[in-house]
Short mmCIF file of C-alpha atoms in Angstrom, two decimals:
data_model
loop_
_atom_site.label_atom_id
_atom_site.label_comp_id
_atom_site.label_asym_id
_atom_site.label_seq_id
_atom_site.Cartn_x
_atom_site.Cartn_y
_atom_site.Cartn_z
CA MET A 11 -70.49 10.01 -50.01
CA LYS A 12 -68.83 13.37 -50.10
CA ALA A 13 -66.45 14.84 -47.58
CA LYS A 14 -67.11 12.01 -45.13
CA LEU A 15 -66.48 9.21 -47.58
CA ILE A 16 -63.22 7.64 -46.55
CA LEU A 17 -61.30 4.38 -46.28
CA ILE A 18 -61.67 3.29 -42.72
CA PHE A 19 -58.72 1.38 -41.35
CA SER A 20 -60.24 1.17 -37.86
CA PRO A 21 -63.60 -0.52 -37.43
CA LEU A 22 -64.81 2.20 -35.32
CA PHE A 23 -63.28 5.19 -37.13
CA ILE A 24 -60.68 6.30 -34.49
CA LEU A 25 -58.62 3.68 -32.72
CA SER A 26 -55.26 3.97 -30.95
CA LEU A 27 -51.63 3.44 -31.37
CA LEU A 28 -48.36 3.66 -29.42
CA SER A 29 -46.40 6.88 -30.00
CA GLY A 30 -43.02 7.95 -28.80
CA SER A 31 -42.07 8.59 -25.24
CA PHE A 32 -43.75 11.05 -22.90
CA PHE A 33 -42.66 12.92 -19.76
CA LEU A 34 -44.50 14.28 -16.81
CA ALA A 35 -44.84 18.01 -16.68
CA SER A 36 -42.24 19.84 -14.76
CA ARG A 37 -42.73 20.62 -11.17
CA SER A 38 -41.58 24.26 -11.72
CA PRO A 39 -44.30 26.89 -12.40
CA ARG A 40 -45.75 26.75 -15.87
CA PRO A 41 -49.14 27.17 -17.63
CA VAL A 42 -51.26 24.04 -17.45
CA LEU A 43 -52.14 22.77 -20.92
CA LYS A 44 -55.84 22.15 -21.44
CA GLN A 45 -55.47 19.47 -24.09
CA LEU A 46 -57.39 16.61 -25.66
CA ILE A 47 -55.36 13.49 -26.58
CA ILE A 48 -57.00 11.34 -29.26
CA SER A 49 -55.61 8.47 -31.42
CA SER A 50 -55.51 6.62 -34.62
CA ILE A 51 -54.04 3.19 -35.70
CA GLY A 52 -52.43 4.88 -38.79
CA ASP A 53 -50.59 8.07 -39.65
CA ALA A 54 -52.20 10.63 -41.96
CA SER A 55 -51.11 11.02 -45.52
CA PHE A 56 -52.22 14.43 -46.70
CA LEU A 57 -53.48 17.25 -44.45
CA ASN A 58 -55.32 18.75 -47.39
CA PRO A 59 -59.15 18.25 -47.56
CA ILE A 60 -59.26 17.73 -51.28
CA LEU A 61 -56.53 15.09 -51.27
CA ALA A 62 -57.34 13.26 -48.01
CA GLN A 63 -58.58 9.61 -48.48
CA ASP A 64 -58.01 8.11 -45.04
CA SER A 65 -59.69 8.63 -41.72
CA SER A 66 -56.61 10.08 -40.01
CA SER A 67 -56.14 12.81 -42.56
CA SER A 68 -59.83 13.52 -42.61
CA ASP A 69 -59.95 13.70 -38.86
CA ILE A 70 -57.20 16.33 -38.68
CA CYS A 71 -58.62 18.24 -41.65
CA GLY A 72 -61.97 18.47 -39.75
CA PHE A 73 -60.15 20.37 -36.91
CA VAL A 74 -58.04 22.60 -39.25
CA PHE A 75 -60.48 23.50 -42.11
CA ASN A 76 -64.01 24.63 -42.56
CA GLY A 77 -66.49 23.91 -45.43
CA LEU A 78 -68.98 26.37 -46.65
CA LEU A 79 -71.52 24.19 -44.92
CA LYS A 80 -71.59 21.50 -42.25
CA TYR A 81 -73.86 19.04 -40.38
CA ASP A 82 -75.27 20.07 -37.13
CA ARG A 83 -75.83 17.68 -34.15
CA ASN A 84 -78.96 16.31 -35.71
CA LEU A 85 -77.47 15.66 -39.14
CA GLU A 86 -79.10 18.72 -40.73
CA ILE A 87 -77.10 21.01 -43.19
CA ILE A 88 -76.17 24.36 -41.63
CA GLY A 89 -73.90 27.14 -42.51
CA ASP A 90 -70.12 27.10 -41.80
CA LEU A 91 -68.01 29.64 -43.83
CA ALA A 92 -71.33 30.51 -45.49
CA GLU A 93 -73.72 32.23 -43.09
CA ARG A 94 -76.69 31.69 -45.41
CA TRP A 95 -77.49 30.32 -48.99
CA GLU A 96 -80.28 30.41 -51.48
CA ILE A 97 -81.18 27.70 -54.07
CA THR A 98 -82.94 28.37 -57.28
CA LYS A 99 -84.50 25.05 -58.39
CA THR A 100 -84.78 25.33 -62.12
CA LYS A 101 -83.59 23.10 -64.94
CA LYS A 102 -80.08 24.50 -64.17
CA PRO A 103 -80.19 24.93 -60.37
CA VAL A 104 -78.17 27.86 -58.84
CA ILE A 105 -76.82 27.99 -55.31
CA THR A 106 -75.76 31.40 -53.99
CA PHE A 107 -73.66 31.33 -50.89
CA HIS A 108 -73.37 34.35 -48.71
CA LEU A 109 -70.05 34.07 -46.76
CA ARG A 110 -69.04 35.22 -43.46
CA LYS A 111 -67.00 38.51 -43.38
CA ASN A 112 -65.09 37.96 -40.16
CA VAL A 113 -63.02 34.76 -41.10
CA LEU A 114 -59.27 34.81 -41.13
CA TRP A 115 -56.85 32.10 -42.41
CA HIS A 116 -54.58 30.98 -39.71
CA ASP A 117 -51.77 33.25 -41.16
CA GLY A 118 -54.02 36.28 -40.69
CA VAL A 119 -55.08 36.72 -44.40
CA LYS A 120 -58.79 37.34 -44.86
CA PHE A 121 -61.02 34.43 -46.19
CA THR A 122 -63.01 35.37 -49.39
CA ALA A 123 -65.12 33.98 -52.16
CA GLN A 124 -62.02 33.61 -54.19
CA ASP A 125 -60.85 30.86 -51.94
CA ALA A 126 -64.03 28.85 -52.50
CA LEU A 127 -63.62 29.40 -56.25
CA PHE A 128 -60.03 28.28 -56.06
CA THR A 129 -60.96 25.19 -54.16
CA TYR A 130 -63.42 24.24 -56.80
CA LYS A 131 -60.90 24.85 -59.56
CA LYS A 132 -58.30 22.79 -57.98
CA ILE A 133 -60.71 19.89 -57.49
CA MET A 134 -61.60 20.06 -61.16
CA ASP A 135 -58.05 20.36 -62.35
CA LYS A 136 -57.24 17.06 -64.09
CA ASN A 137 -53.79 17.20 -62.62
CA THR A 138 -55.03 17.13 -59.00
CA ASN A 139 -54.94 13.58 -57.49
CA THR A 140 -58.35 13.79 -55.90
CA VAL A 141 -61.25 11.39 -55.59
CA ARG A 142 -63.64 14.16 -54.91
CA ARG A 143 -64.03 15.36 -58.47
CA SER A 144 -67.33 13.53 -59.22
CA ASP A 145 -69.14 15.58 -56.60
CA PHE A 146 -68.52 18.73 -58.65
CA MET A 147 -68.63 17.45 -62.29
CA LEU A 148 -72.19 18.67 -62.81
CA ILE A 149 -71.36 22.28 -62.14
CA ASP A 150 -71.66 24.37 -65.20
CA LYS A 151 -70.18 27.59 -63.79
CA ALA A 152 -68.74 28.77 -60.42
CA GLU A 153 -68.28 32.51 -59.81
CA ALA A 154 -67.02 34.85 -57.03
CA ILE A 155 -69.57 37.56 -57.52
CA ASP A 156 -67.94 39.71 -54.91
CA PRO A 157 -65.53 39.08 -51.94
CA TYR A 158 -68.33 37.47 -50.00
CA THR A 159 -70.71 36.10 -52.52
CA PHE A 160 -70.02 32.70 -54.29
CA CYS A 161 -72.37 31.47 -56.90
CA VAL A 162 -72.53 27.93 -58.39
CA THR A 163 -74.74 27.00 -61.34
CA TYR A 164 -75.35 23.29 -62.15
CA LYS A 165 -75.95 21.72 -65.50
CA GLU A 166 -78.95 19.75 -64.15
CA PRO A 167 -80.56 19.04 -60.81
CA PHE A 168 -78.05 17.61 -58.26
CA SER A 169 -79.47 16.51 -54.88
CA PRO A 170 -76.15 15.90 -53.07
CA ALA A 171 -74.90 19.36 -54.04
CA LEU A 172 -75.15 20.96 -50.49
CA GLU A 173 -73.33 18.02 -48.95
CA ALA A 174 -70.57 18.30 -51.42
CA TRP A 175 -69.86 21.84 -50.15
CA THR A 176 -69.03 20.49 -46.61
CA ILE A 177 -65.58 19.77 -48.07
CA GLY A 178 -62.92 22.01 -46.47
CA ILE A 179 -61.92 25.21 -48.35
CA ILE A 180 -58.20 25.68 -49.10
CA PRO A 181 -56.31 29.01 -49.34
CA GLU A 182 -55.62 30.61 -52.82
CA HIS A 183 -53.04 32.89 -51.45
CA ILE A 184 -50.72 29.99 -50.40
CA LEU A 185 -51.44 27.32 -53.10
CA ALA A 186 -52.04 29.38 -56.32
CA GLN A 187 -48.49 28.88 -57.50
CA GLU A 188 -47.90 25.36 -55.98
CA ASP A 189 -48.19 21.87 -57.27
CA ILE A 190 -50.99 20.80 -55.00
CA ASN A 191 -50.11 17.15 -55.15
CA THR A 192 -46.52 17.77 -53.84
CA SER A 193 -46.77 20.97 -51.95
CA LYS A 194 -45.28 21.26 -48.50
CA PHE A 195 -48.73 22.57 -47.49
CA ASN A 196 -49.92 18.95 -47.28
CA ARG A 197 -47.71 18.43 -44.30
CA ASN A 198 -47.98 22.08 -42.93
CA PRO A 199 -51.58 23.14 -43.60
CA VAL A 200 -53.08 26.50 -43.02
CA GLY A 201 -56.85 26.60 -42.57
CA THR A 202 -59.59 28.64 -41.03
CA GLY A 203 -60.70 26.10 -38.49
CA PRO A 204 -60.79 26.09 -34.61
CA PHE A 205 -57.31 24.55 -34.33
CA VAL A 206 -54.01 25.48 -35.95
CA PHE A 207 -51.45 22.98 -37.21
CA ARG A 208 -48.23 23.01 -35.22
CA GLU A 209 -46.26 19.74 -35.65
CA TRP A 210 -46.25 16.44 -37.46
CA VAL A 211 -43.84 13.72 -36.31
CA SER A 212 -44.44 10.84 -38.70
CA ASP A 213 -45.88 7.65 -37.22
CA GLU A 214 -45.91 9.33 -33.80
CA LYS A 215 -48.16 12.46 -33.40
CA ILE A 216 -49.85 15.40 -34.97
CA VAL A 217 -50.22 18.45 -32.75
CA LEU A 218 -52.77 21.22 -33.16
CA THR A 219 -53.11 24.43 -31.05
CA VAL A 220 -55.96 26.73 -30.42
CA ASN A 221 -57.06 29.28 -32.98
CA GLU A 222 -57.16 32.56 -30.95
CA ASN A 223 -59.21 34.28 -33.75
CA TYR A 224 -61.77 31.48 -34.66
CA PHE A 225 -64.97 33.19 -35.92
CA GLU A 226 -67.23 31.27 -33.68
CA GLY A 227 -65.10 32.17 -30.57
CA LYS A 228 -61.82 31.01 -29.12
CA PRO A 229 -62.08 27.28 -28.32
CA LYS A 230 -61.52 26.46 -24.53
CA LEU A 231 -58.89 23.78 -25.24
CA ASP A 232 -55.26 24.82 -25.70
CA ARG A 233 -54.41 22.00 -28.06
CA ILE A 234 -55.25 18.62 -29.49
CA VAL A 235 -52.64 15.86 -29.70
CA TYR A 236 -53.47 13.17 -32.29
CA ARG A 237 -51.27 10.18 -31.35
CA ILE A 238 -50.47 7.36 -33.77
CA LEU A 239 -50.63 4.02 -31.84
CA PRO A 240 -50.32 1.16 -34.32
CA GLU A 241 -51.64 -1.63 -31.94
CA THR A 242 -55.15 -1.51 -30.74
CA SER A 243 -54.30 -3.52 -27.61
CA ILE A 244 -52.32 -0.47 -26.40
CA SER A 245 -55.28 1.89 -26.72
CA GLU A 246 -57.01 0.64 -23.60
CA ILE A 247 -53.88 0.72 -21.47
CA GLU A 248 -52.99 4.24 -22.61
CA PHE A 249 -56.55 5.48 -22.04
CA LEU A 250 -56.80 3.99 -18.49
CA THR A 251 -53.39 5.33 -17.54
CA GLY A 252 -53.91 8.89 -18.75
CA GLY A 253 -51.97 8.65 -22.10
CA LEU A 254 -55.26 9.19 -24.05
CA ASP A 255 -58.47 11.07 -23.42
CA TYR A 256 -60.47 9.58 -26.26
CA TYR A 257 -60.41 6.54 -28.45
CA GLY A 258 -62.70 4.07 -30.35
CA VAL A 259 -63.20 0.97 -28.09
CA SER A 260 -62.76 -2.51 -29.52
CA PRO A 261 -65.73 -4.82 -28.89
CA HIS A 262 -63.74 -7.08 -26.58
CA GLN A 263 -62.85 -4.17 -24.45
CA TYR A 264 -66.31 -2.80 -24.03
CA SER A 265 -67.72 -5.15 -21.38
CA ARG A 266 -64.86 -4.54 -18.95
CA MET A 267 -65.10 -0.68 -19.33
CA GLN A 268 -68.68 -0.55 -18.47
CA GLY A 269 -69.39 0.98 -15.11
CA GLN A 270 -66.09 2.75 -14.62
CA LYS A 271 -66.96 6.04 -12.99
CA ASP A 272 -64.30 8.23 -14.68
CA ILE A 273 -65.35 7.28 -18.26
CA TYR A 274 -67.98 8.40 -20.67
CA LEU A 275 -68.85 5.31 -22.75
CA PHE A 276 -70.68 5.98 -25.96
CA LYS A 277 -72.43 3.44 -28.25
CA LYS A 278 -74.45 3.88 -31.41
CA PRO A 279 -75.06 2.34 -34.84
CA SER A 280 -72.26 3.28 -37.26
CA LEU A 281 -72.48 4.87 -40.72
CA GLY A 282 -70.31 2.20 -42.15
CA TYR A 283 -69.59 -1.47 -42.72
CA THR A 284 -66.76 -3.92 -43.13
CA TYR A 285 -66.22 -6.09 -46.29
CA ILE A 286 -63.94 -8.32 -48.12
CA GLY A 287 -63.49 -6.72 -51.65
CA TYR A 288 -62.42 -8.70 -54.77
CA ASN A 289 -60.35 -7.24 -57.57
CA LEU A 290 -62.74 -7.91 -60.37
CA LYS A 291 -60.07 -7.54 -63.12
CA ASN A 292 -58.66 -10.80 -61.73
CA PRO A 293 -60.17 -13.69 -63.77
CA LEU A 294 -60.60 -15.70 -60.55
CA PHE A 295 -63.36 -13.35 -59.46
CA LYS A 296 -65.15 -12.48 -62.68
CA ASP A 297 -67.82 -15.21 -62.33
CA ARG A 298 -70.63 -14.09 -59.98
CA ARG A 299 -71.09 -17.78 -58.84
CA VAL A 300 -67.64 -17.81 -57.29
CA ARG A 301 -68.27 -14.65 -55.33
CA MET A 302 -71.67 -15.98 -54.26
CA ALA A 303 -69.86 -19.18 -53.22
CA PHE A 304 -67.55 -17.23 -51.01
CA ASP A 305 -70.51 -15.35 -49.42
CA HIS A 306 -72.17 -18.78 -48.53
CA ALA A 307 -68.81 -20.15 -47.20
CA ILE A 308 -68.04 -17.25 -44.90
CA ASN A 309 -69.99 -17.49 -41.54
CA LYS A 310 -70.83 -13.85 -41.06
CA LYS A 311 -73.07 -14.48 -37.91
CA GLU A 312 -70.10 -16.24 -36.35
CA ILE A 313 -67.89 -13.26 -37.12
CA VAL A 314 -70.44 -10.93 -35.53
CA GLU A 315 -70.71 -13.05 -32.43
CA TYR A 316 -67.06 -13.82 -31.78
CA ILE A 317 -65.16 -10.84 -33.29
CA LEU A 318 -67.80 -8.15 -32.62
CA TYR A 319 -68.92 -9.85 -29.32
CA GLY A 320 -72.46 -9.29 -30.76
CA LEU A 321 -71.99 -5.56 -31.00
CA GLY A 322 -73.29 -5.21 -34.50
CA GLU A 323 -75.22 -7.06 -37.23
CA VAL A 324 -74.69 -8.96 -40.43
CA ALA A 325 -74.49 -6.54 -43.48
CA THR A 326 -76.80 -7.16 -46.39
CA GLY A 327 -75.32 -4.78 -49.00
CA PRO A 328 -73.68 -1.36 -49.60
CA PHE A 329 -75.87 0.46 -47.01
CA PRO A 330 -75.94 0.11 -43.20
CA ASN A 331 -79.09 -1.67 -42.28
CA HIS A 332 -80.48 1.00 -40.02
CA LEU A 333 -80.53 3.83 -42.56
CA TRP A 334 -83.69 5.03 -44.49
CA TYR A 335 -82.16 4.16 -47.93
CA SER A 336 -81.25 0.58 -46.91
CA ASN A 337 -83.46 -2.01 -48.56
CA LYS A 338 -84.98 -3.98 -45.60
CA GLY A 339 -86.11 -6.61 -48.12
CA VAL A 340 -82.61 -7.70 -49.02
CA LYS A 341 -81.43 -10.53 -46.60
CA PRO A 342 -77.94 -11.87 -46.09
CA ASN A 343 -77.16 -15.20 -47.80
CA PHE A 344 -77.18 -18.15 -45.46
CA TYR A 345 -74.14 -20.01 -44.22
CA SER A 346 -73.71 -23.19 -46.26
CA PRO A 347 -70.43 -24.74 -47.30
CA GLU A 348 -72.43 -27.23 -49.23
CA LYS A 349 -74.10 -24.51 -51.34
CA ALA A 350 -70.71 -22.88 -51.73
CA ARG A 351 -69.19 -26.06 -53.20
CA ALA A 352 -72.05 -26.54 -55.46
CA LEU A 353 -71.71 -23.07 -56.93
CA LEU A 354 -68.02 -23.61 -57.42
CA LYS A 355 -68.69 -26.80 -59.30
CA GLU A 356 -71.29 -25.13 -61.36
CA SER A 357 -68.69 -22.53 -62.38
CA GLY A 358 -66.21 -25.23 -63.35
CA TRP A 359 -64.16 -25.48 -60.13
CA GLU A 360 -63.60 -29.00 -58.78
CA ASP A 361 -61.02 -30.91 -56.81
CA LYS A 362 -60.27 -33.61 -59.33
CA ASP A 363 -56.81 -34.55 -58.17
CA GLY A 364 -57.84 -34.99 -54.34
CA ASP A 365 -55.43 -32.55 -52.93
CA GLY A 366 -58.22 -30.57 -51.24
CA ILE A 367 -57.90 -27.57 -53.52
CA VAL A 368 -60.34 -26.99 -56.42
CA GLU A 369 -58.96 -26.55 -59.81
CA LYS A 370 -60.12 -25.46 -63.31
CA GLU A 371 -58.38 -26.19 -66.52
CA GLY A 372 -55.44 -27.48 -64.61
CA LYS A 373 -55.06 -24.28 -62.38
CA SER A 374 -55.65 -24.36 -58.74
CA PHE A 375 -57.76 -21.69 -57.00
CA LYS A 376 -55.26 -19.78 -55.00
CA PHE A 377 -55.16 -15.99 -54.19
CA THR A 378 -53.83 -13.59 -51.53
CA LEU A 379 -56.14 -11.72 -49.08
CA ILE A 380 -54.66 -8.56 -47.63
CA THR A 381 -55.57 -6.04 -44.95
CA ASN A 382 -53.77 -3.32 -42.89
CA SER A 383 -51.72 -4.23 -39.88
CA GLY A 384 -52.65 -2.94 -36.36
CA ASN A 385 -56.32 -3.87 -36.70
CA ASP A 386 -56.83 -6.91 -34.57
CA MET A 387 -60.55 -7.34 -35.75
CA ARG A 388 -59.52 -7.42 -39.50
CA LYS A 389 -56.66 -9.67 -38.63
CA ASP A 390 -59.11 -12.14 -37.06
CA ILE A 391 -61.45 -11.83 -39.95
CA GLY A 392 -58.64 -12.79 -42.33
CA VAL A 393 -57.68 -15.87 -40.30
CA LEU A 394 -61.32 -17.04 -40.11
CA SER A 395 -61.97 -16.41 -43.73
CA GLN A 396 -58.82 -18.31 -44.71
CA ARG A 397 -60.23 -21.25 -42.73
CA TYR A 398 -63.79 -20.86 -44.15
CA LEU A 399 -62.52 -20.74 -47.72
CA ARG A 400 -60.04 -23.59 -47.19
CA GLU A 401 -63.09 -25.83 -46.17
CA ILE A 402 -64.56 -25.30 -49.71
CA GLY A 403 -61.24 -25.93 -51.48
CA ILE A 404 -59.81 -22.54 -51.80
CA ASP A 405 -56.14 -21.87 -51.01
CA VAL A 406 -55.82 -18.39 -49.44
CA LYS A 407 -52.69 -16.65 -48.42
CA PHE A 408 -53.23 -13.94 -45.78
CA GLU A 409 -51.01 -10.99 -45.55
CA LEU A 410 -50.81 -7.66 -43.41
CA TYR A 411 -49.29 -4.41 -44.51
CA GLU A 412 -48.62 -1.13 -42.68
CA TRP A 413 -51.44 1.35 -43.59
CA SER A 414 -49.43 3.85 -45.88
CA VAL A 415 -47.74 0.76 -47.72
CA PHE A 416 -51.21 -0.96 -47.94
CA LEU A 417 -52.72 2.12 -49.76
CA LYS A 418 -49.83 3.15 -51.84
CA ASN A 419 -48.53 -0.10 -53.01
CA LYS A 420 -51.68 -2.28 -53.00
CA ILE A 421 -55.03 -0.59 -53.03
CA ASN A 422 -54.42 2.58 -55.09
CA PRO A 423 -52.55 0.91 -57.89
CA LYS A 424 -55.08 -2.00 -57.79
CA ASN A 425 -52.26 -4.44 -56.99
CA PHE A 426 -54.15 -6.97 -54.95
CA ASP A 427 -56.37 -9.99 -55.27
CA ALA A 428 -58.78 -9.36 -52.40
CA CYS A 429 -58.75 -7.03 -49.40
CA ILE A 430 -60.53 -6.60 -46.02
CA LEU A 431 -61.59 -2.92 -45.61
CA GLY A 432 -64.43 -0.78 -44.41
CA TRP A 433 -66.34 2.23 -45.41
CA GLY A 434 -67.27 5.13 -43.22
CA LEU A 435 -70.16 6.74 -45.04
CA SER A 436 -71.93 10.12 -45.03
CA VAL A 437 -75.53 11.02 -44.41
CA ASP A 438 -76.61 11.30 -48.04
CA PRO A 439 -77.22 7.98 -49.87
CA ASP A 440 -75.12 9.00 -52.90
CA CYS A 441 -72.46 6.32 -53.27
CA TYR A 442 -71.36 7.24 -56.86
CA GLN A 443 -67.71 7.48 -55.98
CA ILE A 444 -67.65 3.85 -54.70
CA TRP A 445 -69.76 1.99 -57.24
CA HIS A 446 -70.12 4.03 -60.59
CA SER A 447 -67.83 2.55 -63.30
CA SER A 448 -66.57 6.08 -64.18
CA GLN A 449 -64.88 5.97 -60.71
CA ILE A 450 -62.62 2.98 -61.33
CA LYS A 451 -59.71 5.03 -62.57
CA SER A 452 -59.77 8.04 -60.13
CA GLY A 453 -62.52 7.33 -57.48
CA PHE A 454 -63.13 4.82 -54.73
CA ASN A 455 -64.15 2.04 -56.96
CA PHE A 456 -60.74 0.29 -56.74
CA ILE A 457 -62.35 -3.25 -57.16
CA SER A 458 -63.37 -2.23 -60.79
CA TYR A 459 -67.06 -2.93 -60.45
CA LYS A 460 -69.21 -2.37 -63.48
CA ASN A 461 -73.07 -2.68 -63.75
CA PRO A 462 -74.76 -0.46 -66.38
CA GLU A 463 -78.03 -0.50 -64.50
CA VAL A 464 -76.28 0.51 -61.29
CA ASP A 465 -74.53 3.32 -63.19
CA ARG A 466 -77.90 4.53 -64.47
CA LEU A 467 -79.51 4.50 -61.01
CA LEU A 468 -76.70 6.13 -59.28
CA THR A 469 -76.79 9.03 -61.85
CA ALA A 470 -80.68 9.20 -61.54
CA GLY A 471 -80.34 9.30 -57.74
CA ARG A 472 -78.14 12.48 -58.08
CA ARG A 473 -80.80 14.28 -60.17
CA GLU A 474 -83.69 13.52 -57.90
CA TYR A 475 -84.90 15.66 -54.99
CA ASP A 476 -87.95 13.76 -53.93
CA MET A 477 -86.99 11.58 -50.85
CA GLN A 478 -89.46 8.78 -51.64
CA VAL A 479 -88.21 8.60 -55.31
CA ARG A 480 -84.59 8.60 -54.05
CA LYS A 481 -85.44 5.89 -51.53
CA GLU A 482 -86.78 3.64 -54.32
CA ILE A 483 -83.72 4.32 -56.43
CA TYR A 484 -81.25 3.38 -53.67
CA TRP A 485 -83.34 0.36 -52.61
CA LYS A 486 -82.81 -0.86 -56.26
CA VAL A 487 -79.09 -0.17 -56.05
CA HIS A 488 -78.89 -2.09 -52.83
CA GLU A 489 -80.71 -5.02 -54.35
CA LEU A 490 -78.58 -5.11 -57.51
CA ILE A 491 -75.22 -4.79 -55.83
CA ALA A 492 -76.19 -7.46 -53.15
CA PHE A 493 -77.07 -9.77 -56.05
CA ASP A 494 -73.75 -9.14 -57.86
CA GLN A 495 -71.75 -9.62 -54.59
CA PRO A 496 -68.64 -7.69 -55.67
CA TYR A 497 -67.89 -7.64 -51.95
CA THR A 498 -68.55 -10.10 -49.30
CA PHE A 499 -70.55 -7.67 -46.95
CA LEU A 500 -69.48 -8.74 -43.56
CA TYR A 501 -71.10 -6.51 -40.83
CA VAL A 502 -72.27 -3.09 -39.61
CA PRO A 503 -70.60 -2.53 -36.19
CA LEU A 504 -71.80 -0.48 -33.43
CA ALA A 505 -69.50 2.48 -33.04
CA ILE A 506 -68.23 2.55 -29.33
CA SER A 507 -65.95 5.17 -27.94
CA ALA A 508 -64.55 6.22 -24.54
CA LEU A 509 -63.87 9.68 -23.36
CA SER A 510 -62.44 10.83 -19.99
CA ARG A 511 -64.86 12.59 -17.73
CA ARG A 512 -62.25 15.37 -17.25
CA PHE A 513 -64.25 17.08 -20.09
CA VAL A 514 -67.39 18.98 -19.92
CA ILE A 515 -69.16 21.50 -22.23
CA GLU A 516 -69.27 25.16 -21.07
CA LYS A 517 -71.59 27.23 -23.20
CA GLY A 518 -73.50 30.32 -22.27
CA GLY A 519 -72.16 30.22 -18.84
CA GLU A 520 -73.58 26.71 -18.13
CA LEU A 521 -71.82 23.41 -17.80
CA SER A 522 -73.16 20.11 -19.38
CA PRO A 523 -71.72 16.64 -19.91
CA VAL A 524 -70.31 15.56 -23.27
CA LYS A 525 -72.91 13.68 -25.21
CA MET A 526 -72.88 11.51 -28.36
CA GLU A 527 -75.03 13.46 -30.81
CA LYS A 528 -76.30 12.15 -34.22
CA GLY A 529 -73.64 14.41 -35.67
CA GLY A 530 -70.86 12.89 -33.68
CA ILE A 531 -69.18 13.41 -30.42
CA PHE A 532 -66.96 16.38 -31.54
CA HIS A 533 -69.92 18.52 -32.69
CA ASP A 534 -69.45 21.01 -29.70
CA LEU A 535 -65.60 20.56 -29.39
CA ILE A 536 -65.00 24.34 -29.30
CA TRP A 537 -66.94 24.49 -26.04
CA TRP A 538 -65.26 21.55 -24.42
CA LYS A 539 -63.54 22.46 -21.12
CA VAL A 540 -60.99 20.46 -18.86
CA LYS A 541 -62.18 20.31 -15.33
CA GLY A 542 -59.51 21.25 -12.84
CA GLU A 543 -55.98 22.21 -13.17
CA GLU A 544 -54.16 18.90 -12.63
CA GLU A 545 -50.72 18.24 -13.93
CA ILE A 546 -50.79 16.41 -17.24
CA ARG A 547 -48.58 14.55 -19.56
CA VAL A 548 -46.85 16.42 -22.33
CA TYR A 549 -46.13 14.69 -25.64
#
């Protein structure tokens, strides 16, 4: 799922956390900062688009860097650093990008085709710790024809090719002699985007300031403050008292925020889902009947009703239900503890000693379920799942970890039994990085899922341009993965967010309200304007 494919540690992509102290702006004369304060429940890891794996890192990279291409408000591919491009659809397709000539890196150096070539080479370097490599593996040759022409030849047709080039481009002149995995650049990035990196205080805030020389025009905001607030309960308080301008609203907060006159409240189906993933290298989870038993044991409708407050729907598989490539014929398994117990018995797990826990060959069925701290919804899912599984004789220990520890010590080294996580997906249906067996070692397939037919279909889906044929391919992928149940697919939430009405869009001399576009709320961010000159909090 390309540049937007990320691990989501907030159910609605951008939630909030408590930072350090703030103070009111001085009464003495001073310029009034026109700023946007947004938030996340976890800190960033790498402010480098080819290394970023989490939503905080990807959010910041989206403000600091540009891709060759990007999505517009209607989720159509348009030019970004490339002003136009041509595709030769032959057995070995060629994409020729014609780049903008007026783009500067934040340090004043000119952007050229060499930077695009360098980005590609770094992604393909086996020593680079990136999960993006599979998006570029079918490239046969990449060339900087001249300073403003970048040409890519593919070994075979590759339908997600354009989306792959929405990834942020990185500067050759800074990173050419650096170890990209350990470079100071990853905490002090230099991009071409509308905002310039200024400060990163770990677990507190990341500050960006306006790019005076941005090629689309100087943004109207002076700066963006990205606050790290590790408890979602603080988000609403901070937002209502002026400590935040934008955050992802939790379902339990939605009803009481409706009707407030100073708030834009946005709601739309999300491009993601939440799940329980099982480490398939663990012998406990190798039998499909065990995973199917868990799916019958966990009451997903109850989770949607009481944790999401009805603001979502039960997931049926690896694609959000409302998307064109989701197989509407696949239905969620019904809730039935009786069916779950029968499946466990069929796979050899029974409570023979009467202690309430099933066992097999003298070993009790016990495992640890983990998720990241600061996410109340995932915490509630963990507590409920613990109870649901206990009812069918499974002893579950539930643990919470701070996000960076969760990723570094548990998920990335595959040091876990089962986890609660979510995916934020992109527009193209290609999910090769998540489900193809080649991605177990270096991609997003950290549960170690393997199915040769799914592998074949995922490869075929990347080679096909015809929308109807692709639809049939991904419908089959949906069906097969739902059958295998490597995840317990829980729900597809509605994405709900709140924005202060201090912001309007000023473009072409006209003012208009901020709207939630298909392409996201920040599509027109460079034209956002703060109404009035009120005194504001400085962080």
